[in-house]
Coordinates of C-alpha atoms and ligand atoms in Angstrom, one line a residue:
M275 CA -19.6 21.4 8.4
P276 CA -16.1 23.0 8.4
V277 CA -13.9 22.9 5.3
T278 CA -11.5 19.9 5.3
S279 CA -8.1 20.6 3.9
I280 CA -6.5 17.7 2.1
S281 CA -3.3 16.6 0.3
V282 CA -2.9 13.6 -2.0
L283 CA 0.6 12.3 -2.2
G284 CA 0.8 10.3 -5.4
S285 CA -2.4 11.8 -6.9
T286 CA -1.6 10.6 -10.4
G287 CA -1.5 6.9 -9.5
S288 CA -4.3 4.4 -9.1
I289 CA -4.9 5.2 -5.4
G290 CA -4.5 8.9 -6.1
T291 CA -7.0 9.1 -9.0
N292 CA -9.5 7.0 -7.0
T293 CA -9.1 9.4 -4.0
L294 CA -9.8 12.4 -6.2
D295 CA -12.8 10.6 -7.5
V296 CA -14.2 10.0 -4.0
I297 CA -13.6 13.7 -3.2
R298 CA -15.6 14.6 -6.3
H299 CA -18.5 12.7 -4.9
F300 CA -18.2 13.9 -1.4
Q301 CA -18.0 17.5 -2.6
A302 CA -21.8 17.4 -3.0
E303 CA -22.1 17.4 0.8
R304 CA -18.8 18.7 2.2
E305 CA -16.4 21.4 1.3
F306 CA -12.7 20.5 0.6
E307 CA -9.7 22.6 0.1
V308 CA -6.9 20.9 -1.7
V309 CA -3.4 21.8 -0.4
A310 CA -0.9 19.6 -2.3
L311 CA -1.1 17.1 -5.2
T312 CA 2.0 15.2 -6.2
G313 CA 3.1 13.0 -9.0
M314 CA 6.2 11.8 -10.8
N315 CA 6.0 11.4 -14.6
N316 CA 2.5 12.2 -15.7
T317 CA 2.8 15.9 -15.6
E318 CA -0.2 16.6 -17.8
L319 CA -2.5 14.7 -15.5
L320 CA -1.0 16.3 -12.4
A321 CA -1.6 19.8 -13.9
R322 CA -5.2 18.9 -14.9
Q323 CA -5.9 17.6 -11.4
A324 CA -4.4 20.7 -9.8
I325 CA -6.5 23.0 -11.9
E326 CA -9.7 21.0 -11.4
F327 CA -9.3 21.0 -7.6
N328 CA -7.7 24.4 -7.4
A329 CA -4.7 23.1 -5.4
Q330 CA -2.3 25.3 -3.6
I331 CA 0.7 23.5 -5.0
A332 CA 1.5 20.7 -7.5
V333 CA 4.8 18.9 -7.2
T334 CA 6.4 16.4 -9.5
A335 CA 9.1 14.3 -7.9
N336 CA 10.9 14.2 -11.2
E337 CA 12.9 17.4 -11.6
S338 CA 13.2 17.1 -15.3
H339 CA 9.4 17.7 -15.6
Y340 CA 9.6 21.0 -13.8
S341 CA 9.3 23.3 -16.8
A342 CA 6.5 21.3 -18.3
L343 CA 4.5 21.5 -15.1
K344 CA 5.3 25.2 -14.6
S345 CA 4.1 26.1 -18.1
A346 CA 1.0 23.9 -17.8
L347 CA 0.0 25.8 -14.6
A348 CA 1.0 29.3 -15.9
G349 CA -1.6 31.9 -15.1
T350 CA -3.5 29.7 -12.7
G351 CA -2.0 31.0 -9.5
I352 CA -1.1 27.4 -8.6
E353 CA 2.5 26.9 -7.4
A354 CA 4.6 24.4 -9.4
A355 CA 7.6 22.6 -7.8
A356 CA 9.8 19.6 -8.5
G357 CA 12.2 17.2 -6.8
Q358 CA 12.4 15.3 -3.5
N359 CA 12.9 18.3 -1.2
A360 CA 9.9 20.1 -2.8
L361 CA 7.8 16.9 -2.3
V362 CA 8.7 16.8 1.4
E363 CA 8.1 20.6 1.7
A364 CA 4.6 20.2 0.2
A365 CA 3.8 17.4 2.5
T366 CA 4.9 19.6 5.4
R367 CA 2.2 22.1 4.6
H368 CA -0.7 21.6 7.0
A369 CA -3.7 19.6 5.7
D370 CA -6.3 18.0 7.9
W371 CA -6.2 14.7 5.9
V372 CA -3.4 13.3 3.8
M373 CA -3.6 10.4 1.4
A374 CA -0.2 8.6 1.4
G375 CA -0.6 7.1 -2.1
I376 CA 3.0 7.0 -3.4
V377 CA 4.3 3.6 -4.3
G378 CA 7.4 2.1 -2.6
I379 CA 9.8 3.4 0.0
A380 CA 9.9 6.7 -1.9
G381 CA 6.7 7.6 0.0
L382 CA 8.4 7.3 3.4
E383 CA 9.9 10.7 3.8
P384 CA 6.9 12.7 2.5
T385 CA 4.5 10.7 4.6
R386 CA 6.7 11.3 7.7
A387 CA 6.6 15.0 6.9
A388 CA 2.8 14.8 6.9
I389 CA 2.8 13.0 10.2
R390 CA 4.9 15.6 11.9
N391 CA 2.0 18.0 11.0
G392 CA -0.4 16.0 13.0
S393 CA -2.5 15.4 9.8
T394 CA -4.9 12.4 9.8
I395 CA -3.1 9.9 7.5
A396 CA -5.0 7.7 5.1
L397 CA -2.3 5.1 4.5
A398 CA -2.2 3.2 1.2
N399 CA 1.6 3.3 1.0
K400 CA 2.2 0.1 2.9
E401 CA 6.0 0.3 2.4
C402 CA 6.1 2.9 5.2
L403 CA 5.1 0.3 7.7
V404 CA 7.0 -2.6 6.0
C405 CA 10.3 -0.7 6.0
A406 CA 10.1 1.4 9.1
G407 CA 7.1 0.1 11.1
E408 CA 8.1 0.8 14.7
L409 CA 9.7 4.2 13.9
F410 CA 6.8 5.2 11.8
L411 CA 4.2 4.3 14.5
A412 CA 6.3 6.0 17.2
E413 CA 6.2 9.2 15.1
C414 CA 2.4 8.8 14.7
R415 CA 2.0 8.5 18.5
R416 CA 4.3 11.5 19.2
S417 CA 2.3 13.7 16.8
G418 CA -1.1 12.3 17.8
T419 CA -1.7 11.2 14.2
E420 CA -4.7 9.2 13.4
L421 CA -3.6 6.5 11.0
L422 CA -6.4 5.0 8.9
P423 CA -5.5 2.0 6.8
V424 CA -6.5 2.1 3.2
D425 CA -5.1 -1.1 1.9
S426 CA -8.3 -3.0 1.4
E427 CA -7.4 -5.9 3.7
H428 CA -6.2 -3.7 6.5
N429 CA -9.2 -1.4 6.1
A430 CA -11.4 -4.4 6.3
I431 CA -9.7 -5.6 9.5
F432 CA -9.8 -2.0 10.9
Q433 CA -13.6 -2.0 10.4
V434 CA -14.2 -5.3 12.4
F435 CA -11.3 -5.2 14.9
E436 CA -12.8 -4.6 18.3
E437 CA -10.1 -2.7 20.1
R438 CA -12.1 -2.9 23.3
N439 CA -12.0 -6.7 23.1
R440 CA -8.4 -6.9 21.9
S441 CA -7.5 -9.7 24.4
G442 CA -10.3 -11.8 22.8
I443 CA -8.8 -11.6 19.3
E444 CA -7.1 -14.8 18.3
R445 CA -6.1 -14.2 14.7
I446 CA -6.5 -12.0 11.7
I447 CA -7.0 -13.6 8.4
L448 CA -5.8 -11.7 5.3
T449 CA -7.5 -12.7 2.1
A450 CA -5.5 -12.9 -1.1
S451 CA -6.9 -13.2 -4.7
G452 CA -4.0 -15.4 -5.6
G453 CA -3.2 -13.1 -8.6
P454 CA -3.1 -14.0 -12.3
F455 CA -0.9 -17.1 -11.8
R456 CA -2.9 -18.8 -9.0
T457 CA -3.5 -21.9 -11.2
W458 CA -0.3 -21.7 -13.2
S459 CA 2.4 -24.4 -13.0
T460 CA 6.0 -23.5 -12.0
D461 CA 7.1 -24.0 -15.6
Q462 CA 4.4 -21.6 -16.8
M463 CA 5.4 -19.1 -14.2
A464 CA 9.0 -19.3 -15.3
G465 CA 8.0 -17.9 -18.7
A466 CA 5.7 -15.1 -17.4
T467 CA 6.1 -11.7 -18.9
P468 CA 5.6 -8.3 -17.1
K469 CA 2.5 -7.9 -19.2
S470 CA 0.9 -11.2 -18.1
A471 CA 2.0 -10.6 -14.5
A472 CA 0.5 -7.1 -14.4
S473 CA -3.0 -8.3 -15.5
H474 CA -4.8 -8.8 -12.2
P475 CA -8.0 -10.8 -12.3
N476 CA -10.1 -8.6 -9.9
W477 CA -8.4 -5.3 -9.0
D478 CA -7.3 -2.5 -11.3
M479 CA -4.1 -1.2 -9.7
G480 CA -0.6 0.3 -10.5
I481 CA 1.8 -1.9 -12.3
K482 CA 4.1 -2.6 -9.4
I483 CA 1.4 -3.7 -7.0
S484 CA -0.2 -5.8 -9.8
I485 CA 3.1 -7.7 -10.4
D486 CA 3.5 -7.9 -6.6
S487 CA 0.1 -9.7 -6.5
A488 CA 1.3 -12.2 -9.1
T489 CA 4.4 -13.1 -7.0
M490 CA 2.3 -12.7 -3.8
F491 CA 4.9 -10.3 -2.5
N492 CA 2.0 -7.9 -2.1
K493 CA 0.5 -10.3 0.5
A494 CA 3.9 -10.7 2.0
L495 CA 4.2 -6.9 2.5
E496 CA 0.6 -6.9 3.8
M497 CA 1.4 -9.5 6.5
I498 CA 4.2 -7.3 7.8
E499 CA 1.9 -4.2 7.5
A500 CA -0.8 -6.0 9.5
R501 CA 1.7 -7.0 12.2
H502 CA 2.6 -3.4 12.8
L503 CA -0.9 -1.9 12.4
F504 CA -2.7 -4.3 14.7
A505 CA 0.2 -5.3 17.0
M506 CA -0.6 -9.0 16.6
P507 CA 2.1 -11.7 17.0
P508 CA 3.3 -13.2 13.7
D509 CA 1.7 -16.6 14.2
A510 CA -1.7 -14.9 14.6
I511 CA -1.5 -13.5 11.1
E512 CA -3.0 -16.0 8.5
V513 CA -3.4 -15.8 4.8
V514 CA -6.1 -17.5 2.8
V515 CA -6.5 -17.4 -0.9
H516 CA -10.0 -16.3 -1.9
P517 CA -10.1 -15.8 -5.7
Q518 CA -13.4 -13.8 -5.8
S519 CA -12.0 -11.0 -3.7
V520 CA -15.4 -10.4 -2.0
I521 CA -14.3 -10.9 1.6
H522 CA -11.6 -8.3 2.0
S523 CA -10.3 -9.8 5.3
M524 CA -11.4 -11.2 8.7
V525 CA -10.8 -11.1 12.4
G526 CA -11.2 -14.3 14.5
Y527 CA -12.3 -14.0 18.2
Q528 CA -11.9 -16.5 21.1
D529 CA -15.6 -17.2 21.2
G530 CA -15.3 -18.7 17.7
S531 CA -16.8 -15.7 15.9
V532 CA -15.2 -14.5 12.7
L533 CA -16.1 -10.9 11.6
A534 CA -15.5 -10.1 8.0
Q535 CA -15.9 -7.0 5.8
L536 CA -17.2 -7.6 2.3
G537 CA -17.6 -5.4 -0.8
S538 CA -16.9 -5.1 -4.5
P539 CA -13.2 -5.1 -5.4
D540 CA -13.1 -1.3 -5.7
M541 CA -10.6 0.8 -3.7
R542 CA -13.0 3.7 -3.4
T543 CA -14.8 1.9 -0.6
A544 CA -11.7 1.9 1.6
I545 CA -10.7 5.4 0.5
G546 CA -14.2 6.7 1.2
Y547 CA -14.2 5.0 4.6
A548 CA -11.0 6.8 5.5
L549 CA -12.2 10.1 4.2
A550 CA -15.6 10.0 6.0
W551 CA -14.2 8.4 9.2
P552 CA -15.5 8.2 11.9
V553 CA -18.9 8.4 10.1
R554 CA -19.7 6.8 6.7
G555 CA -20.1 8.6 3.4
H556 CA -21.9 7.7 0.2
V557 CA -19.6 6.0 -2.3
P558 CA -20.9 5.0 -5.7
V559 CA -19.3 1.6 -6.1
E560 CA -21.1 -1.4 -7.4
R561 CA -23.2 -3.0 -4.7
L562 CA -22.8 -6.7 -3.9
D563 CA -25.7 -8.8 -5.2
F564 CA -25.6 -12.0 -3.1
T565 CA -28.0 -13.8 -5.4
K566 CA -25.4 -13.4 -8.2
L567 CA -22.4 -14.6 -6.1
S568 CA -22.6 -18.2 -7.0
R569 CA -19.8 -19.3 -4.7
L570 CA -17.0 -18.1 -2.5
D571 CA -13.8 -20.3 -2.6
F572 CA -10.9 -20.5 -0.2
E573 CA -7.5 -22.2 -0.6
T574 CA -4.3 -22.5 1.3
P575 CA -1.5 -20.5 -0.5
D576 CA 1.0 -22.7 -2.2
E577 CA 4.3 -21.6 -0.6
K578 CA 6.3 -23.6 -3.2
R579 CA 5.1 -21.6 -6.1
F580 CA 4.8 -18.4 -3.9
P581 CA 7.8 -18.3 -1.5
A582 CA 6.9 -14.7 -0.7
I583 CA 4.5 -15.9 2.0
R584 CA 7.2 -17.9 3.8
L585 CA 9.8 -15.1 3.4
A586 CA 7.3 -12.7 5.1
R587 CA 6.7 -15.0 8.0
N588 CA 10.5 -15.3 8.5
A589 CA 10.9 -11.6 8.2
M590 CA 8.2 -11.0 10.8
Q591 CA 9.8 -13.4 13.2
A592 CA 13.2 -11.8 12.7
G593 CA 11.8 -8.2 13.1
G594 CA 14.3 -5.3 13.0
L595 CA 15.4 -4.4 9.5
A596 CA 14.2 -7.7 7.9
G597 CA 11.1 -6.0 6.5
T598 CA 13.2 -3.2 5.0
V599 CA 15.5 -5.8 3.4
L600 CA 12.7 -7.8 2.0
N601 CA 11.1 -4.7 0.5
G602 CA 14.3 -3.2 -0.9
A603 CA 15.4 -6.5 -2.5
K604 CA 11.9 -7.0 -3.9
E605 CA 11.7 -3.4 -5.3
A606 CA 15.1 -3.9 -7.1
A607 CA 14.2 -7.4 -8.4
L608 CA 10.8 -6.1 -9.5
E609 CA 12.4 -3.3 -11.5
A610 CA 14.8 -5.8 -13.1
F611 CA 11.8 -8.0 -14.0
I612 CA 9.9 -5.1 -15.5
G613 CA 13.1 -4.1 -17.4
G614 CA 13.4 -7.6 -18.9
Q615 CA 16.7 -8.4 -17.1
I616 CA 15.4 -11.4 -15.0
G617 CA 12.7 -14.0 -15.1
F618 CA 9.6 -14.0 -13.0
L619 CA 10.8 -16.8 -10.6
D620 CA 14.1 -14.9 -10.1
I621 CA 12.2 -12.2 -8.1
A622 CA 11.6 -14.4 -5.1
S623 CA 15.0 -16.2 -5.4
L624 CA 16.8 -12.8 -5.3
V625 CA 14.8 -11.6 -2.3
E626 CA 15.5 -14.9 -0.4
R627 CA 19.2 -14.7 -1.1
T628 CA 19.4 -11.1 0.0
L629 CA 17.5 -11.8 3.2
D630 CA 19.9 -14.7 3.9
D631 CA 23.1 -12.9 3.1
F632 CA 22.4 -9.5 4.6
D633 CA 24.6 -8.4 7.5
Y634 CA 22.2 -7.4 10.3
T635 CA 24.9 -6.8 12.9
N636 CA 24.9 -3.3 14.4
S637 CA 21.6 -2.5 12.8
E638 CA 20.1 -0.1 15.3
L639 CA 16.6 1.1 14.4
S640 CA 16.8 4.6 13.0
I641 CA 15.6 6.2 9.8
E642 CA 19.2 6.4 8.6
A643 CA 19.6 2.6 9.3
V644 CA 16.4 1.9 7.3
Q645 CA 17.6 4.0 4.4
D646 CA 21.0 2.3 4.5
A647 CA 19.5 -1.2 4.6
D648 CA 17.2 -0.3 1.7
R649 CA 20.2 0.9 -0.4
R650 CA 22.4 -2.1 0.6
S651 CA 19.7 -4.7 -0.2
R652 CA 19.1 -3.2 -3.6
S653 CA 22.8 -3.2 -4.4
M654 CA 23.1 -6.8 -3.2
V655 CA 20.4 -7.7 -5.7
H656 CA 22.3 -5.9 -8.5
Q657 CA 25.5 -7.7 -7.5
T658 CA 23.9 -11.1 -7.5
M659 CA 22.4 -10.3 -10.9
A660 CA 25.8 -9.2 -12.3
A661 CA 27.5 -12.3 -11.0
A662 CA 24.9 -14.7 -12.6
Ligands
NAD825 P1 0.7 3.8 -8.9 O1 2.0 3.4 -9.5 O2 -0.5 3.7 -9.7 O3 0.9 5.3 -8.4 C1 2.0 5.7 -7.6 C2 2.0 7.2 -7.4 O4 3.3 7.5 -6.7 C3 1.9 8.0 -8.7 O5 1.3 9.3 -8.4 C4 3.4 8.3 -9.0 O6 3.6 9.4 -9.7 C5 4.0 8.4 -7.6 N1 5.4 8.0 -7.5 C6 5.9 6.9 -8.1 N2 7.3 6.8 -7.8 C7 7.6 7.9 -7.1 C8 8.8 8.4 -6.5 N3 9.9 7.8 -6.6 N4 8.7 9.6 -5.8 C9 7.5 10.3 -5.7 N5 6.4 9.8 -6.2 C10 6.4 8.7 -6.9 O7 0.6 3.0 -7.5 P2 -0.7 2.6 -6.8 O8 -1.2 1.3 -7.3 O9 -1.7 3.8 -6.7 O10 -0.2 2.3 -5.3 C11 0.2 3.3 -4.4 C12 0.4 2.7 -3.0 O11 -0.8 2.2 -2.5 C13 1.4 1.5 -3.0 O12 2.1 1.5 -1.9 C14 0.5 0.3 -3.1 O13 1.1 -0.8 -2.6 C15 -0.7 0.8 -2.3 N6 -2.0 0.1 -2.6 C16 -2.5 0.3 -3.8 C17 -3.7 -0.3 -4.1 C18 -4.4 -0.1 -5.5 O14 -5.5 -0.6 -5.7 N7 -3.7 0.5 -6.5 C19 -4.4 -1.1 -3.2 C20 -3.8 -1.2 -1.9 C21 -2.6 -0.6 -1.6
MG826 MG1 -4.2 -5.0 -0.4

């Protein structure tokens, strides 16, 4: 088998470390050459990873960590670099397979750089599609890029979505765990702290996506992500709360069949699927034991306590830059919540207000317009907070 060259954007995060773990296991049967590994603040981990995998280059997005990274890699022959331009430059270096594992819109430019290379993209960084879906997909088509969804729901749908029977697909059903506050009252949620919001019942993920699960903004982003990935109309995208996180998502066909993908809540299955694609590799995750699964529950999401679902539906109907605005406002509000400046329920209120007040006129679809809408929606959140 030929050597596969790979890069992992966001290698120090939850998706990134899981990706390197899958590579460790696959190395028994296949040879990999690591081109670029990138991180932000955890320089020590980034350097350790670069040395273990003998990467060509390690990049920290944070320029102030450059000297620490450089000295940690001294004498290894591994290049060290820092800053946004270096990140994009590293993503431009050819790799057969690239994990897009940066969190937030910060991942858009490096991932686009990897697309222009024609690399196969394993996409965890859902914000690329939420913020710039049509442009992003057009770039993939132009470069002949294979886009493999890694988000567990989208990976599940990808596995059971019969492209050859597309016209027979009625709906896709995204499952949601409901997060740590699924059974909390609105009053309890009003007093939630970043720590309680970040403790996800089933999945072990980065802090931002964990809190996004508590507000259900993660599901909101995933609805928009699914709309772009699978080109389904907004009203064919459903969400069902499934607290056990065993069914990762489903596709419903016009003959009444529903196909689902199941597995343990472990991202290495989706990552391994994307890395082995189009065949399947061996991934050492816990196997489902059906005799121990006492029950599988399903509930309708409560849109009063979790307005994110309604906001996503509106944003999908509106199209254009609404996804960018929803994400930009959500990222700004989330940072304010993590920083202790606002309460938990304020996150959704700030996003709703920004979506309502945003001036969408003259918003042509371009990357510059996306970046501008992202900046404007963040500053609208800050202005609303300052006026409160
Ligand atoms: P994380 O916070 O654990 O890791 C994020 C990575 O991006 C880190 O390597 C960090 O150094 C890097 N990074 C952060 N800010 C950056 C910036 N401004 N510029 C450059 N690099 C930056 O996040 P995660 O949980 O691994 O999530 C990564 C992406 O995958 C997100 O889009 C998330 O929604 C998606 N995702 C994650 C999971 C999961 O299980 N963690 C599941 C599905 C989808
Ligand atoms: Mg997901």
